[in-house]
């Protein structure tokens, strides 16, 4: 289970902005695979920080703050992908 979903990203940016960030093939649409990959990367980073502090990762119950952090990190990942960083 992911800590956030595409809809959480859409609370932070518009659909057009998300399409621009995720559309690596210039199709003009949100690339679900790219968005999901960025969320997976964000969640892995979060898990690396909380491992050892909690019993089981990934978390079964996701606190609101973790959801927000995951969404913001996923957007950062999308920006880095778009800029080839």
PDB file of C-alpha atoms in Angstrom:
ATOM      1  CA  UNK A   1       0.000   0.000   0.000  1.00  0.00           C
ATOM      2  CA  UNK A   2       1.305   3.423  -0.932  1.00  0.00           C
ATOM      3  CA  UNK A   3       1.374   6.249   1.554  1.00  0.00           C
ATOM      4  CA  UNK A   4      -0.251   8.562  -0.989  1.00  0.00           C
ATOM      5  CA  UNK A   5      -2.103   8.343  -4.296  1.00  0.00           C
ATOM      6  CA  UNK A   6      -2.330  10.488  -7.407  1.00  0.00           C
ATOM      7  CA  UNK A   7      -5.284  12.375  -5.933  1.00  0.00           C
ATOM      8  CA  UNK A   8      -3.058  13.520  -3.062  1.00  0.00           C
ATOM      9  CA  UNK A   9      -0.633  14.989  -5.575  1.00  0.00           C
ATOM     10  CA  UNK A  10      -3.537  16.722  -7.291  1.00  0.00           C
ATOM     11  CA  UNK A  11      -4.272  18.521  -4.020  1.00  0.00           C
ATOM     12  CA  UNK A  12      -0.851  20.145  -4.365  1.00  0.00           C
ATOM     13  CA  UNK A  13      -0.680  20.814  -8.114  1.00  0.00           C
ATOM     14  CA  UNK A  14      -3.181  21.100 -10.938  1.00  0.00           C
ATOM     15  CA  UNK A  15      -3.901  18.244 -13.336  1.00  0.00           C
ATOM     16  CA  UNK A  16      -2.094  20.181 -16.049  1.00  0.00           C
ATOM     17  CA  UNK A  17       1.007  20.576 -13.895  1.00  0.00           C
ATOM     18  CA  UNK A  18       0.974  16.896 -12.987  1.00  0.00           C
ATOM     19  CA  UNK A  19       0.704  16.020 -16.670  1.00  0.00           C
ATOM     20  CA  UNK A  20       3.670  18.263 -17.471  1.00  0.00           C
ATOM     21  CA  UNK A  21       5.757  16.673 -14.730  1.00  0.00           C
ATOM     22  CA  UNK A  22       4.882  13.063 -15.491  1.00  0.00           C
ATOM     23  CA  UNK A  23       4.591  13.137 -19.272  1.00  0.00           C
ATOM     24  CA  UNK A  24       8.112  12.103 -20.250  1.00  0.00           C
ATOM     25  CA  UNK A  25       6.911  10.966 -23.710  1.00  0.00           C
ATOM     26  CA  UNK A  26       5.155  14.282 -24.532  1.00  0.00           C
ATOM     27  CA  UNK A  27       1.747  12.659 -25.001  1.00  0.00           C
ATOM     28  CA  UNK A  28      -0.059  15.492 -23.208  1.00  0.00           C
ATOM     29  CA  UNK A  29      -1.509  13.288 -20.460  1.00  0.00           C
ATOM     30  CA  UNK A  30      -0.590  12.185 -16.953  1.00  0.00           C
ATOM     31  CA  UNK A  31       1.595   9.094 -17.143  1.00  0.00           C
ATOM     32  CA  UNK A  32       0.239   6.866 -14.377  1.00  0.00           C
ATOM     33  CA  UNK A  33       3.350   4.665 -14.429  1.00  0.00           C
ATOM     34  CA  UNK A  34       5.661   7.632 -13.878  1.00  0.00           C
ATOM     35  CA  UNK A  35       3.446   8.983 -11.087  1.00  0.00           C
ATOM     36  CA  UNK A  36       3.310   5.579  -9.389  1.00  0.00           C
ATOM     37  CA  UNK A  37       7.084   5.178  -9.682  1.00  0.00           C
ATOM     38  CA  UNK A  38       7.636   8.569  -8.049  1.00  0.00           C
ATOM     39  CA  UNK A  39       5.286   7.597  -5.206  1.00  0.00           C
ATOM     40  CA  UNK A  40       7.160   4.302  -4.743  1.00  0.00           C
ATOM     41  CA  UNK A  41      10.461   6.176  -4.545  1.00  0.00           C
ATOM     42  CA  UNK A  42       9.028   8.641  -2.017  1.00  0.00           C
ATOM     43  CA  UNK A  43       7.638   5.829   0.108  1.00  0.00           C
ATOM     44  CA  UNK A  44      10.940   3.947   0.038  1.00  0.00           C
ATOM     45  CA  UNK A  45      12.718   7.065   1.290  1.00  0.00           C
ATOM     46  CA  UNK A  46      10.187   7.475   4.087  1.00  0.00           C
ATOM     47  CA  UNK A  47      10.529   3.802   5.029  1.00  0.00           C
ATOM     48  CA  UNK A  48      14.313   4.166   5.176  1.00  0.00           C
ATOM     49  CA  UNK A  49      13.947   6.947   7.740  1.00  0.00           C
ATOM     50  CA  UNK A  50      11.328   5.279   9.926  1.00  0.00           C
ATOM     51  CA  UNK A  51      12.731   1.739   9.849  1.00  0.00           C
ATOM     52  CA  UNK A  52      14.020   0.907  13.307  1.00  0.00           C
ATOM     53  CA  UNK A  53      11.719   3.473  14.881  1.00  0.00           C
ATOM     54  CA  UNK A  54       8.546   1.537  14.184  1.00  0.00           C
ATOM     55  CA  UNK A  55       7.890  -2.165  14.272  1.00  0.00           C
ATOM     56  CA  UNK A  56       6.802  -2.781  10.680  1.00  0.00           C
ATOM     57  CA  UNK A  57       7.348  -0.871   7.445  1.00  0.00           C
ATOM     58  CA  UNK A  58       5.510   0.017   5.378  1.00  0.00           C
ATOM     59  CA  UNK A  59       3.093   1.439   7.899  1.00  0.00           C
ATOM     60  CA  UNK A  60      -0.307  -0.242   7.972  1.00  0.00           C
ATOM     61  CA  UNK A  61      -2.064   2.911   9.185  1.00  0.00           C
ATOM     62  CA  UNK A  62      -0.738   6.012   7.475  1.00  0.00           C
ATOM     63  CA  UNK A  63      -0.675   9.204   9.552  1.00  0.00           C
ATOM     64  CA  UNK A  64      -1.800  12.339   7.725  1.00  0.00           C
ATOM     65  CA  UNK A  65       1.671  13.868   7.962  1.00  0.00           C
ATOM     66  CA  UNK A  66       3.258  10.835   6.280  1.00  0.00           C
ATOM     67  CA  UNK A  67       0.692  11.069   3.480  1.00  0.00           C
ATOM     68  CA  UNK A  68       1.556  14.746   2.957  1.00  0.00           C
ATOM     69  CA  UNK A  69       5.297  14.081   3.065  1.00  0.00           C
ATOM     70  CA  UNK A  70       4.935  11.232   0.569  1.00  0.00           C
ATOM     71  CA  UNK A  71       2.973  13.425  -1.844  1.00  0.00           C
ATOM     72  CA  UNK A  72       5.500  16.253  -1.630  1.00  0.00           C
ATOM     73  CA  UNK A  73       8.458  13.905  -2.056  1.00  0.00           C
ATOM     74  CA  UNK A  74       6.746  12.279  -5.046  1.00  0.00           C
ATOM     75  CA  UNK A  75       6.366  15.705  -6.670  1.00  0.00           C
ATOM     76  CA  UNK A  76      10.040  16.409  -5.989  1.00  0.00           C
ATOM     77  CA  UNK A  77      10.910  13.113  -7.660  1.00  0.00           C
ATOM     78  CA  UNK A  78       8.789  14.044 -10.683  1.00  0.00           C
ATOM     79  CA  UNK A  79      10.562  17.395 -10.949  1.00  0.00           C
ATOM     80  CA  UNK A  80      13.954  15.706 -10.792  1.00  0.00           C
ATOM     81  CA  UNK A  81      12.912  13.218 -13.478  1.00  0.00           C
ATOM     82  CA  UNK A  82      11.695  16.022 -15.716  1.00  0.00           C
ATOM     83  CA  UNK A  83      14.943  17.957 -15.234  1.00  0.00           C
ATOM     84  CA  UNK A  84      17.033  14.765 -15.590  1.00  0.00           C
ATOM     85  CA  UNK A  85      18.666  15.343 -12.201  1.00  0.00           C
TER      86      UNK A  85
END
